[in-house]
Each structure stands twice: as C-alpha cells, then as structure tokens.
mmCIF file of C-alpha atoms in Angstrom:
data_model
loop_
_atom_site.group_PDB
_atom_site.id
_atom_site.type_symbol
_atom_site.label_atom_id
_atom_site.label_comp_id
_atom_site.label_asym_id
_atom_site.label_seq_id
_atom_site.Cartn_x
_atom_site.Cartn_y
_atom_site.Cartn_z
ATOM 1 C CA UNK A 1 74.277 112.689 141.998
ATOM 2 C CA UNK A 2 70.882 113.956 143.164
ATOM 3 C CA UNK A 3 69.213 111.357 140.962
ATOM 4 C CA UNK A 4 71.253 108.443 142.346
ATOM 5 C CA UNK A 5 70.666 109.509 145.972
ATOM 6 C CA UNK A 6 66.976 110.261 145.474
ATOM 7 C CA UNK A 7 64.060 108.166 146.658
ATOM 8 C CA UNK A 8 62.063 106.200 144.121
ATOM 9 C CA UNK A 9 59.432 108.953 143.953
ATOM 10 C CA UNK A 10 62.013 111.711 143.474
ATOM 11 C CA UNK A 11 63.877 109.651 140.861
ATOM 12 C CA UNK A 12 60.655 109.260 138.900
ATOM 13 C CA UNK A 13 60.179 113.035 139.009
ATOM 14 C CA UNK A 14 63.676 113.610 137.571
ATOM 15 C CA UNK A 15 63.029 111.067 134.842
ATOM 16 C CA UNK A 16 59.707 112.627 133.867
ATOM 17 C CA UNK A 17 61.261 116.092 133.751
ATOM 18 C CA UNK A 18 63.999 114.779 131.452
ATOM 19 C CA UNK A 19 61.481 113.082 129.164
ATOM 20 C CA UNK A 20 59.209 116.135 129.065
ATOM 21 C CA UNK A 21 62.131 118.456 128.272
ATOM 22 C CA UNK A 22 63.250 116.148 125.479
ATOM 23 C CA UNK A 23 59.728 115.982 124.045
ATOM 24 C CA UNK A 24 59.280 119.759 124.079
ATOM 25 C CA UNK A 25 62.736 120.436 122.636
ATOM 26 C CA UNK A 26 62.557 117.930 119.770
ATOM 27 C CA UNK A 27 58.829 117.450 119.317
ATOM 28 C CA UNK A 28 58.074 121.167 118.924
ATOM 29 C CA UNK A 29 61.198 122.127 116.970
ATOM 30 C CA UNK A 30 61.031 124.195 113.802
ATOM 31 C CA UNK A 31 62.693 123.535 110.453
ATOM 32 C CA UNK A 32 66.178 122.069 110.932
ATOM 33 C CA UNK A 33 68.451 120.287 108.465
ATOM 34 C CA UNK A 34 67.066 119.044 105.133
ATOM 35 C CA UNK A 35 65.024 115.836 105.442
ATOM 36 C CA UNK A 36 62.225 117.494 107.402
ATOM 37 C CA UNK A 37 60.793 119.165 104.282
ATOM 38 C CA UNK A 38 60.060 115.942 102.410
ATOM 39 C CA UNK A 39 58.413 114.430 105.488
ATOM 40 C CA UNK A 40 56.236 117.490 106.117
ATOM 41 C CA UNK A 41 55.240 117.740 102.451
ATOM 42 C CA UNK A 42 54.370 114.052 102.298
ATOM 43 C CA UNK A 43 52.247 114.287 105.452
ATOM 44 C CA UNK A 44 50.314 117.263 104.096
ATOM 45 C CA UNK A 45 49.575 115.461 100.818
ATOM 46 C CA UNK A 46 47.905 112.459 102.442
ATOM 47 C CA UNK A 47 44.291 111.591 101.737
ATOM 48 C CA UNK A 48 42.812 110.487 105.089
ATOM 49 C CA UNK A 49 40.911 107.514 103.736
ATOM 50 C CA UNK A 50 43.110 106.228 100.929
ATOM 51 C CA UNK A 51 45.990 103.842 101.421
ATOM 52 C CA UNK A 52 48.179 102.248 98.779
ATOM 53 C CA UNK A 53 50.944 99.773 99.430
ATOM 54 C CA UNK A 54 53.037 100.912 96.474
ATOM 55 C CA UNK A 55 56.547 101.650 97.714
ATOM 56 C CA UNK A 56 57.587 102.999 94.315
ATOM 57 C CA UNK A 57 54.736 105.516 94.255
ATOM 58 C CA UNK A 58 55.495 107.054 97.649
ATOM 59 C CA UNK A 59 59.212 106.225 97.829
ATOM 60 C CA UNK A 60 58.509 105.404 101.485
ATOM 61 C CA UNK A 61 57.983 102.046 103.163
ATOM 62 C CA UNK A 62 54.327 100.971 103.621
ATOM 63 C CA UNK A 63 54.531 100.977 107.420
ATOM 64 C CA UNK A 64 55.663 104.588 107.432
ATOM 65 C CA UNK A 65 52.879 105.536 105.012
ATOM 66 C CA UNK A 66 50.271 103.814 107.189
ATOM 67 C CA UNK A 67 51.537 105.598 110.334
ATOM 68 C CA UNK A 68 51.258 108.927 108.514
ATOM 69 C CA UNK A 69 47.677 108.199 107.487
ATOM 70 C CA UNK A 70 46.675 107.248 111.039
ATOM 71 C CA UNK A 71 48.234 110.389 112.544
ATOM 72 C CA UNK A 72 46.767 112.540 109.750
ATOM 73 C CA UNK A 73 43.295 111.326 110.694
ATOM 74 C CA UNK A 74 43.647 113.105 114.077
ATOM 75 C CA UNK A 75 45.373 116.257 112.829
ATOM 76 C CA UNK A 76 46.616 117.605 109.506
ATOM 77 C CA UNK A 77 49.369 119.955 110.726
ATOM 78 C CA UNK A 78 52.878 118.668 109.970
ATOM 79 C CA UNK A 79 53.976 119.978 113.362
ATOM 80 C CA UNK A 80 51.274 117.835 114.994
ATOM 81 C CA UNK A 81 52.698 114.862 113.098
ATOM 82 C CA UNK A 82 56.212 115.763 114.245
ATOM 83 C CA UNK A 83 55.106 116.031 117.889
ATOM 84 C CA UNK A 84 53.251 112.696 117.872
ATOM 85 C CA UNK A 85 56.142 111.016 116.035
ATOM 86 C CA UNK A 86 58.586 112.312 118.664
ATOM 87 C CA UNK A 87 56.253 111.301 121.502
ATOM 88 C CA UNK A 88 56.397 107.718 120.231
ATOM 89 C CA UNK A 89 60.207 107.958 120.237
ATOM 90 C CA UNK A 90 60.227 109.251 123.819
ATOM 91 C CA UNK A 91 58.044 106.366 125.003
ATOM 92 C CA UNK A 92 60.347 103.839 123.331
ATOM 93 C CA UNK A 93 63.453 105.554 124.698
ATOM 94 C CA UNK A 94 62.070 105.435 128.219
ATOM 95 C CA UNK A 95 61.405 101.690 128.141
ATOM 96 C CA UNK A 96 64.688 100.900 126.360
ATOM 97 C CA UNK A 97 66.977 102.941 128.606
ATOM 98 C CA UNK A 98 65.104 101.932 131.755
ATOM 99 C CA UNK A 99 65.492 98.267 130.865
ATOM 100 C CA UNK A 100 69.079 98.439 129.591
ATOM 101 C CA UNK A 101 70.650 100.925 132.034
ATOM 102 C CA UNK A 102 68.517 100.651 135.185
ATOM 103 C CA UNK A 103 69.905 102.998 137.875
ATOM 104 C CA UNK A 104 71.942 104.865 135.238
ATOM 105 C CA UNK A 105 68.859 105.903 133.285
ATOM 106 C CA UNK A 106 69.320 109.651 133.693
ATOM 107 C CA UNK A 107 73.053 109.533 132.940
ATOM 108 C CA UNK A 108 72.348 107.507 129.801
ATOM 109 C CA UNK A 109 69.692 110.057 128.898
ATOM 110 C CA UNK A 110 72.293 112.813 129.244
ATOM 111 C CA UNK A 111 74.526 110.980 126.741
ATOM 112 C CA UNK A 112 71.496 110.529 124.487
ATOM 113 C CA UNK A 113 71.113 114.256 123.814
ATOM 114 C CA UNK A 114 74.478 114.890 122.068
ATOM 115 C CA UNK A 115 74.934 111.411 120.569
ATOM 116 C CA UNK A 116 71.375 110.913 119.273
ATOM 117 C CA UNK A 117 70.677 114.529 118.305
ATOM 118 C CA UNK A 118 71.214 114.258 114.543
ATOM 119 C CA UNK A 119 69.353 110.952 114.362
ATOM 120 C CA UNK A 120 66.364 112.346 116.243
ATOM 121 C CA UNK A 121 66.170 115.468 114.080
ATOM 122 C CA UNK A 122 67.027 114.256 110.602
ATOM 123 C CA UNK A 123 66.109 110.545 110.463
ATOM 124 C CA UNK A 124 62.389 110.408 111.172
ATOM 125 C CA UNK A 125 61.940 106.986 109.573
ATOM 126 C CA UNK A 126 65.229 105.393 110.574
ATOM 127 C CA UNK A 127 64.774 106.143 114.251
ATOM 128 C CA UNK A 128 61.637 103.992 114.593
ATOM 129 C CA UNK A 129 63.393 100.949 113.193
ATOM 130 C CA UNK A 130 66.381 101.579 115.449
ATOM 131 C CA UNK A 131 64.207 101.865 118.548
ATOM 132 C CA UNK A 132 62.231 98.728 117.696
ATOM 133 C CA UNK A 133 65.524 96.833 117.399
ATOM 134 C CA UNK A 134 66.742 98.019 120.803
ATOM 135 C CA UNK A 135 63.385 97.247 122.345
ATOM 136 C CA UNK A 136 63.812 93.702 120.983
ATOM 137 C CA UNK A 137 67.204 93.149 122.668
ATOM 138 C CA UNK A 138 65.383 91.600 125.630
ATOM 139 C CA UNK A 139 64.151 88.854 123.300
ATOM 140 C CA UNK A 140 67.724 88.028 122.296
ATOM 141 C CA UNK A 141 68.519 87.384 125.958
ATOM 142 C CA UNK A 142 65.335 85.334 126.318
ATOM 143 C CA UNK A 143 66.214 83.434 123.098
ATOM 144 C CA UNK A 144 62.778 84.244 121.703
ATOM 145 C CA UNK A 145 63.370 84.606 117.987
ATOM 146 C CA UNK A 146 59.679 84.950 117.107
ATOM 147 C CA UNK A 147 59.206 88.150 119.138
ATOM 148 C CA UNK A 148 62.567 89.494 117.968
ATOM 149 C CA UNK A 149 61.617 88.832 114.351
ATOM 150 C CA UNK A 150 58.279 90.633 114.742
ATOM 151 C CA UNK A 151 60.004 93.741 116.155
ATOM 152 C CA UNK A 152 62.598 93.826 113.373
ATOM 153 C CA UNK A 153 59.897 93.201 110.754
ATOM 154 C CA UNK A 154 57.843 96.132 112.068
ATOM 155 C CA UNK A 155 60.956 98.298 111.957
ATOM 156 C CA UNK A 156 61.683 97.181 108.389
ATOM 157 C CA UNK A 157 58.171 98.206 107.335
ATOM 158 C CA UNK A 158 59.040 101.733 108.486
ATOM 159 C CA UNK A 159 62.647 101.839 107.251
ATOM 160 C CA UNK A 160 64.286 99.113 105.193
ATOM 161 C CA UNK A 161 67.697 99.485 106.907
ATOM 162 C CA UNK A 162 66.291 97.733 109.996
ATOM 163 C CA UNK A 163 66.454 94.448 108.059
ATOM 164 C CA UNK A 164 70.250 94.579 108.409
ATOM 165 C CA UNK A 165 69.808 93.989 112.143
ATOM 166 C CA UNK A 166 67.953 90.668 111.847
ATOM 167 C CA UNK A 167 71.121 88.451 111.875
ATOM 168 C CA UNK A 168 72.337 90.131 115.081
ATOM 169 C CA UNK A 169 70.080 87.775 117.031
ATOM 170 C CA UNK A 170 72.567 84.957 116.457
ATOM 171 C CA UNK A 171 75.832 86.546 117.612
ATOM 172 C CA UNK A 172 75.530 89.962 119.300
ATOM 173 C CA UNK A 173 75.158 88.459 122.804
ATOM 174 C CA UNK A 174 78.453 86.559 122.599
ATOM 175 C CA UNK A 175 81.894 87.468 123.884
ATOM 176 C CA UNK A 176 84.080 88.319 120.892
ATOM 177 C CA UNK A 177 86.826 90.583 122.146
ATOM 178 C CA UNK A 178 89.397 89.461 119.570
ATOM 179 C CA UNK A 179 86.949 90.011 116.715
ATOM 180 C CA UNK A 180 86.150 93.478 118.040
ATOM 181 C CA UNK A 181 89.854 94.303 118.275
ATOM 182 C CA UNK A 182 90.277 93.186 114.660
ATOM 183 C CA UNK A 183 87.336 95.302 113.494
ATOM 184 C CA UNK A 184 88.701 98.276 115.410
ATOM 185 C CA UNK A 185 92.119 97.998 113.766
ATOM 186 C CA UNK A 186 90.517 97.615 110.328
ATOM 187 C CA UNK A 187 88.307 100.668 110.858
ATOM 188 C CA UNK A 188 91.315 102.797 111.828
ATOM 189 C CA UNK A 189 93.203 101.643 108.710
ATOM 190 C CA UNK A 190 90.202 102.538 106.531
ATOM 191 C CA UNK A 191 89.909 105.900 108.271
ATOM 192 C CA UNK A 192 93.428 106.952 107.357
ATOM 193 C CA UNK A 193 93.229 105.444 103.862
ATOM 194 C CA UNK A 194 90.234 107.728 103.142
ATOM 195 C CA UNK A 195 88.399 104.586 102.002
ATOM 196 C CA UNK A 196 90.239 104.577 98.667
ATOM 197 C CA UNK A 197 90.096 100.770 98.449
ATOM 198 C CA UNK A 198 86.509 100.547 99.673
ATOM 199 C CA UNK A 199 85.433 103.298 97.277
ATOM 200 C CA UNK A 200 86.708 101.323 94.300
ATOM 201 C CA UNK A 201 84.961 98.106 95.399
ATOM 202 C CA UNK A 202 81.715 99.882 96.315
ATOM 203 C CA UNK A 203 81.573 101.819 93.040
ATOM 204 C CA UNK A 204 82.356 98.706 90.958
ATOM 205 C CA UNK A 205 79.647 96.574 92.621
ATOM 206 C CA UNK A 206 76.994 99.291 92.434
ATOM 207 C CA UNK A 207 77.749 99.877 88.739
ATOM 208 C CA UNK A 208 77.247 96.159 88.074
ATOM 209 C CA UNK A 209 73.908 96.169 89.919
ATOM 210 C CA UNK A 210 72.765 99.367 88.200
ATOM 211 C CA UNK A 211 69.383 101.064 88.633
ATOM 212 C CA UNK A 212 68.461 102.608 91.947
ATOM 213 C CA UNK A 213 71.383 100.921 93.714
ATOM 214 C CA UNK A 214 73.826 102.737 91.439
ATOM 215 C CA UNK A 215 72.018 106.053 91.959
ATOM 216 C CA UNK A 216 72.160 105.685 95.736
ATOM 217 C CA UNK A 217 75.797 104.623 95.618
ATOM 218 C CA UNK A 218 76.675 107.645 93.491
ATOM 219 C CA UNK A 219 75.012 110.007 95.958
ATOM 220 C CA UNK A 220 76.921 108.308 98.784
ATOM 221 C CA UNK A 221 80.225 108.670 96.946
ATOM 222 C CA UNK A 222 79.477 112.334 96.298
ATOM 223 C CA UNK A 223 79.307 112.907 100.062
ATOM 224 C CA UNK A 224 82.947 111.931 100.575
ATOM 225 C CA UNK A 225 85.259 114.171 102.539
ATOM 226 C CA UNK A 226 88.816 114.018 103.843
ATOM 227 C CA UNK A 227 89.796 112.528 107.206
ATOM 228 C CA UNK A 228 92.181 113.775 109.838
ATOM 229 C CA UNK A 229 92.857 113.966 113.549
ATOM 230 C CA UNK A 230 89.537 115.557 114.385
ATOM 231 C CA UNK A 231 87.976 115.929 117.818
ATOM 232 C CA UNK A 232 85.426 113.272 116.902
ATOM 233 C CA UNK A 233 88.098 110.749 115.903
ATOM 234 C CA UNK A 234 90.186 111.351 119.034
ATOM 235 C CA UNK A 235 87.123 111.037 121.257
ATOM 236 C CA UNK A 236 86.085 107.772 119.591
ATOM 237 C CA UNK A 237 89.577 106.338 120.057
ATOM 238 C CA UNK A 238 89.531 107.438 123.701
ATOM 239 C CA UNK A 239 86.250 105.618 124.337
ATOM 240 C CA UNK A 240 87.257 102.609 122.223
ATOM 241 C CA UNK A 241 90.369 102.170 124.371
ATOM 242 C CA UNK A 242 88.237 101.800 127.505
ATOM 243 C CA UNK A 243 85.729 99.503 125.806
ATOM 244 C CA UNK A 244 88.430 97.092 124.632
ATOM 245 C CA UNK A 245 90.618 97.227 127.751
ATOM 246 C CA UNK A 246 87.632 96.748 130.072
ATOM 247 C CA UNK A 247 85.739 94.425 127.723
ATOM 248 C CA UNK A 248 85.344 91.512 130.139
ATOM 249 C CA UNK A 249 84.200 93.658 133.055
ATOM 250 C CA UNK A 250 81.844 95.789 130.967
ATOM 251 C CA UNK A 251 80.434 92.632 129.411
ATOM 252 C CA UNK A 252 79.192 91.538 132.832
ATOM 253 C CA UNK A 253 76.953 94.611 132.913
ATOM 254 C CA UNK A 254 75.598 94.515 129.363
ATOM 255 C CA UNK A 255 77.404 92.469 126.730
ATOM 256 C CA UNK A 256 74.984 93.311 123.918
ATOM 257 C CA UNK A 257 75.296 97.074 124.363
ATOM 258 C CA UNK A 258 79.074 96.717 124.667
ATOM 259 C CA UNK A 259 79.347 94.944 121.308
ATOM 260 C CA UNK A 260 76.974 97.432 119.677
ATOM 261 C CA UNK A 261 78.957 100.352 121.119
ATOM 262 C CA UNK A 262 82.164 99.053 119.539
ATOM 263 C CA UNK A 263 80.360 98.575 116.219
ATOM 264 C CA UNK A 264 79.106 102.160 116.486
ATOM 265 C CA UNK A 265 82.663 103.458 116.835
ATOM 266 C CA UNK A 266 83.965 101.178 114.073
ATOM 267 C CA UNK A 267 81.278 102.325 111.605
ATOM 268 C CA UNK A 268 81.851 105.968 112.473
ATOM 269 C CA UNK A 269 85.577 105.521 111.974
ATOM 270 C CA UNK A 270 85.693 103.246 108.923
ATOM 271 C CA UNK A 271 83.101 105.172 106.899
ATOM 272 C CA UNK A 272 84.077 108.633 108.113
ATOM 273 C CA UNK A 273 84.906 109.790 104.587
ATOM 274 C CA UNK A 274 81.483 108.823 103.194
ATOM 275 C CA UNK A 275 79.196 111.012 105.258
ATOM 276 C CA UNK A 276 75.836 109.512 104.309
ATOM 277 C CA UNK A 277 76.985 105.927 104.804
ATOM 278 C CA UNK A 278 78.664 106.866 108.081
ATOM 279 C CA UNK A 279 75.497 108.454 109.429
ATOM 280 C CA UNK A 280 73.151 105.724 108.206
ATOM 281 C CA UNK A 281 75.193 102.752 109.432
ATOM 282 C CA UNK A 282 76.443 104.169 112.723
ATOM 283 C CA UNK A 283 72.925 105.299 113.646
ATOM 284 C CA UNK A 284 71.901 101.627 113.868
ATOM 285 C CA UNK A 285 74.271 101.170 116.818
ATOM 286 C CA UNK A 286 74.027 104.597 118.474
ATOM 287 C CA UNK A 287 72.068 103.533 121.548
ATOM 288 C CA UNK A 288 74.756 100.931 122.219
ATOM 289 C CA UNK A 289 77.330 103.623 123.007
ATOM 290 C CA UNK A 290 74.736 105.698 124.867
ATOM 291 C CA UNK A 291 73.804 102.770 127.093
ATOM 292 C CA UNK A 292 77.308 101.476 127.853
ATOM 293 C CA UNK A 293 79.054 104.797 128.607
ATOM 294 C CA UNK A 294 77.525 105.137 132.118
ATOM 295 C CA UNK A 295 78.978 101.748 133.110
ATOM 296 C CA UNK A 296 82.563 102.745 132.270
ATOM 297 C CA UNK A 297 82.613 104.929 135.366
ATOM 298 C CA UNK A 298 82.132 101.843 137.539
ATOM 299 C CA UNK A 299 84.951 99.815 135.978
ATOM 300 C CA UNK A 300 87.538 102.603 136.342
ATOM 301 C CA UNK A 301 88.974 102.238 139.837
ATOM 302 C CA UNK A 302 91.685 104.930 139.775
ATOM 303 C CA UNK A 303 90.170 108.297 140.719
ATOM 304 C CA UNK A 304 92.529 110.414 138.522
ATOM 305 C CA UNK A 305 91.642 108.347 135.455
ATOM 306 C CA UNK A 306 87.957 108.552 136.345
ATOM 307 C CA UNK A 307 88.212 112.363 136.547
ATOM 308 C CA UNK A 308 89.951 112.470 133.153
ATOM 309 C CA UNK A 309 87.234 110.257 131.673
ATOM 310 C CA UNK A 310 84.479 112.537 132.968
ATOM 311 C CA UNK A 311 86.274 115.723 131.862
ATOM 312 C CA UNK A 312 86.946 114.421 128.340
ATOM 313 C CA UNK A 313 83.308 113.400 127.946
ATOM 314 C CA UNK A 314 82.028 116.789 129.077
ATOM 315 C CA UNK A 315 84.330 118.740 126.735
ATOM 316 C CA UNK A 316 83.867 116.495 123.692
ATOM 317 C CA UNK A 317 80.115 116.069 124.019
ATOM 318 C CA UNK A 318 79.623 119.811 124.408
ATOM 319 C CA UNK A 319 81.638 120.139 121.205
ATOM 320 C CA UNK A 320 79.410 117.571 119.497
ATOM 321 C CA UNK A 321 76.351 119.629 120.421
ATOM 322 C CA UNK A 322 77.853 122.945 119.348
ATOM 323 C CA UNK A 323 79.452 121.921 116.055
ATOM 324 C CA UNK A 324 76.386 120.722 114.066
ATOM 325 C CA UNK A 325 74.241 123.547 115.451
ATOM 326 C CA UNK A 326 76.712 126.316 114.659
ATOM 327 C CA UNK A 327 75.504 126.858 111.079
ATOM 328 C CA UNK A 328 72.212 128.199 109.772
ATOM 329 C CA UNK A 329 71.029 124.794 108.508
ATOM 330 C CA UNK A 330 70.558 123.733 112.131
ATOM 331 C CA UNK A 331 69.151 127.025 113.412
ATOM 332 C CA UNK A 332 66.849 126.085 116.288
ATOM 333 C CA UNK A 333 63.373 127.441 116.829
ATOM 334 C CA UNK A 334 60.428 126.138 118.827
ATOM 335 C CA UNK A 335 56.734 126.061 118.038
ATOM 336 C CA UNK A 336 55.944 127.550 121.467
ATOM 337 C CA UNK A 337 57.935 130.712 120.736
ATOM 338 C CA UNK A 338 57.293 130.844 116.997
ATOM 339 C CA UNK A 339 58.888 129.194 113.969
ATOM 340 C CA UNK A 340 59.660 130.627 110.560
ATOM 341 C CA UNK A 341 57.502 129.700 107.598
ATOM 342 C CA UNK A 342 58.578 126.903 105.297
ATOM 343 C CA UNK A 343 59.624 129.104 102.366
ATOM 344 C CA UNK A 344 61.946 131.156 104.561
ATOM 345 C CA UNK A 345 63.416 127.999 106.074
ATOM 346 C CA UNK A 346 63.978 126.418 102.652
ATOM 347 C CA UNK A 347 65.619 129.602 101.398
ATOM 348 C CA UNK A 348 67.895 129.726 104.444
ATOM 349 C CA UNK A 349 68.987 126.111 104.110
ATOM 350 C CA UNK A 350 69.332 126.129 100.307
ATOM 351 C CA UNK A 351 71.466 129.269 100.378
ATOM 352 C CA UNK A 352 73.821 127.625 102.860
ATOM 353 C CA UNK A 353 74.069 124.440 100.780
ATOM 354 C CA UNK A 354 74.797 126.390 97.572
ATOM 355 C CA UNK A 355 77.471 128.507 99.250
ATOM 356 C CA UNK A 356 78.968 125.462 100.967
ATOM 357 C CA UNK A 357 79.296 123.549 97.675
ATOM 358 C CA UNK A 358 81.237 126.323 95.963
#
C-alpha cells in the first residue's frame, strides 16, 4: 500500500531496498541444498587463462564455463562467484519485473521470494537461461525473432534446457483458453494417476535411446514419490481456477505471462510424482505465475472473494517458505555472520540424505 501511494522517488527507494535485501540474502548465503557443492568445486578448479569448449570434459555448457573463467579472473573465492552470479540475477529480475508488471513490481517481487526460492538457490545454471527467456518476451511482442533467438541461444549456452523455449515465440502470445483448459484437465488426471502411464512411456523411450539419456531418465524415475491432496496441490488448483475463469480479462494485462503461469501449474501438477522433472520443467515458467498473480487482485470485483484470495496466498506462500527450509539440508547461514566450512556442510547434508533414504 505504501509503495502504490508513494511518489516516484519513494517508490524507487522501496524497490532498491527490496533488491538489496534479496541480493544480501541469496548472494551471501552459505551452503544450502546439494547442487552448490559441484558449482563451488568447479569454480575453484578453474585455470584463469585456459578455456576449453569441451562439454563432455566439464559436463557444463561452454557459456557457463566461460562465465566462470571471467568471474574467476577477478576473484577466486566461490562465495565471490556466488555473489556476482546472484547480482546478475538481481539485475535481470529488476528489468524483467519492471517491464512485465509495472506498478505491481514490489508485489510481484514479494511473490518471487517463495515461488523462486528453490530455483535461485539450487539451479545456478538454469536460472540464467530462464531469465534470458523472460527478458526476451518483449521481442515476442515486437515480433523480432532475431533478438529473441539471440537471447534464447545465450541461455542455451549456459543451460541446455533453455532451448526448449525457442518454439514459444510462435504461439505463447495467442489466446488459447480451450487448450489451456485441456492441458489443465490432463495434468490433474496425470497427478492422480501417479504418472503410471507416463512412466512406462518415458522409461521405454529412454531405454531405446540409451547412453546418457537413459542414465538421466533413470535418475528422474528414481525421484518418484506419491501424490495426494497436499497444500501445494490445493493452492495450485485455487490459483488455476482464477486464471481460467478470468482468462480473457487477465489476458488484457499480460497474455504471455498468463499462458506461462498456466503452464507452470500444469507442469507442477502433471509431473508432481517425478520430483526432478517437476522442478526442472516448472522452473522454466515460474516467473509467469509470479508476474500474473498481482493482476488477479484487479479482476476480482467482489471484496469477500478478494479477501479470501489474499488470505489464501499469505497462508500458502508462508507454508511454501517454511516447508523446504524446515530440514537441515536447507539450513540458512549468511557470509556476513559466518558460514560453516564445506566439510561440515557436506556431512550435514549427506547424513540427512542417507537417513531420509532409509
């Protein structure tokens, strides 16, 4: 409320405070989750003046390797790398949310924290490709395929999954309410079927392709878990209801983000049982839901329903923040107040994983 009523100068102050808080919280974090170790170890092993384009040697895309080498030239601490890497994210997030949400920037930023948290912490490579894609949405509206292609190509050089977003140029800015309803119904069916049909097809195809594809598919299948009426599922259905019922009105604000938001919910729902696939695919569309949620408030005219919408979001999003951070794998620490050494962090996380698998 203060932000919306503030002058331009005051609004800029609020925005800068939000960005600075985000940068300090995520950029100076300690060891959380599992992927951080491989990224820190890789950064420390870099030779400042040697660059090889061999993907197989590094197991990382060449663009990511090059970025590491450039950052390493200015500082060799993995926490310096992490801070600079997060600073780049913050700059992208500012321009994306400012462009896509306008006066709702700070509200969208508030949704960003719980809905983008896991992506920001555990997907250091993925997030750059995602942000480059969302930065390129303006070129879809301008029908400038060349600039869009360059952005997606740069993202692909950092994480290969960004290539999946290239075809979106041709259809994501179109009204397709019936298609979205169909995808929503299909995702709910897959959710309650525990992906039994999809598992069979996915396993069969990966076995035929063999090699690394089969190895990745096997690891994905090993991350399966049961579904049920969880808080996350109920919240997604609650939001999906508004997105589909108010599709035409929300589309007038931002049709691209609306379509991406529905795809985010569908991926989260359909692939819920395969955790890795769910996280990887839904992350591509995460900013869609973050950017469209602030507009729902404007299309709800009945005050009681608006209050329910706000209350449900507050309760569920607080739950989304608490749940992943309630175990020792996600124990938070900050470089400003001191972080544990790597061996202690690895021991803490490995002990949890071993006990959890039993």
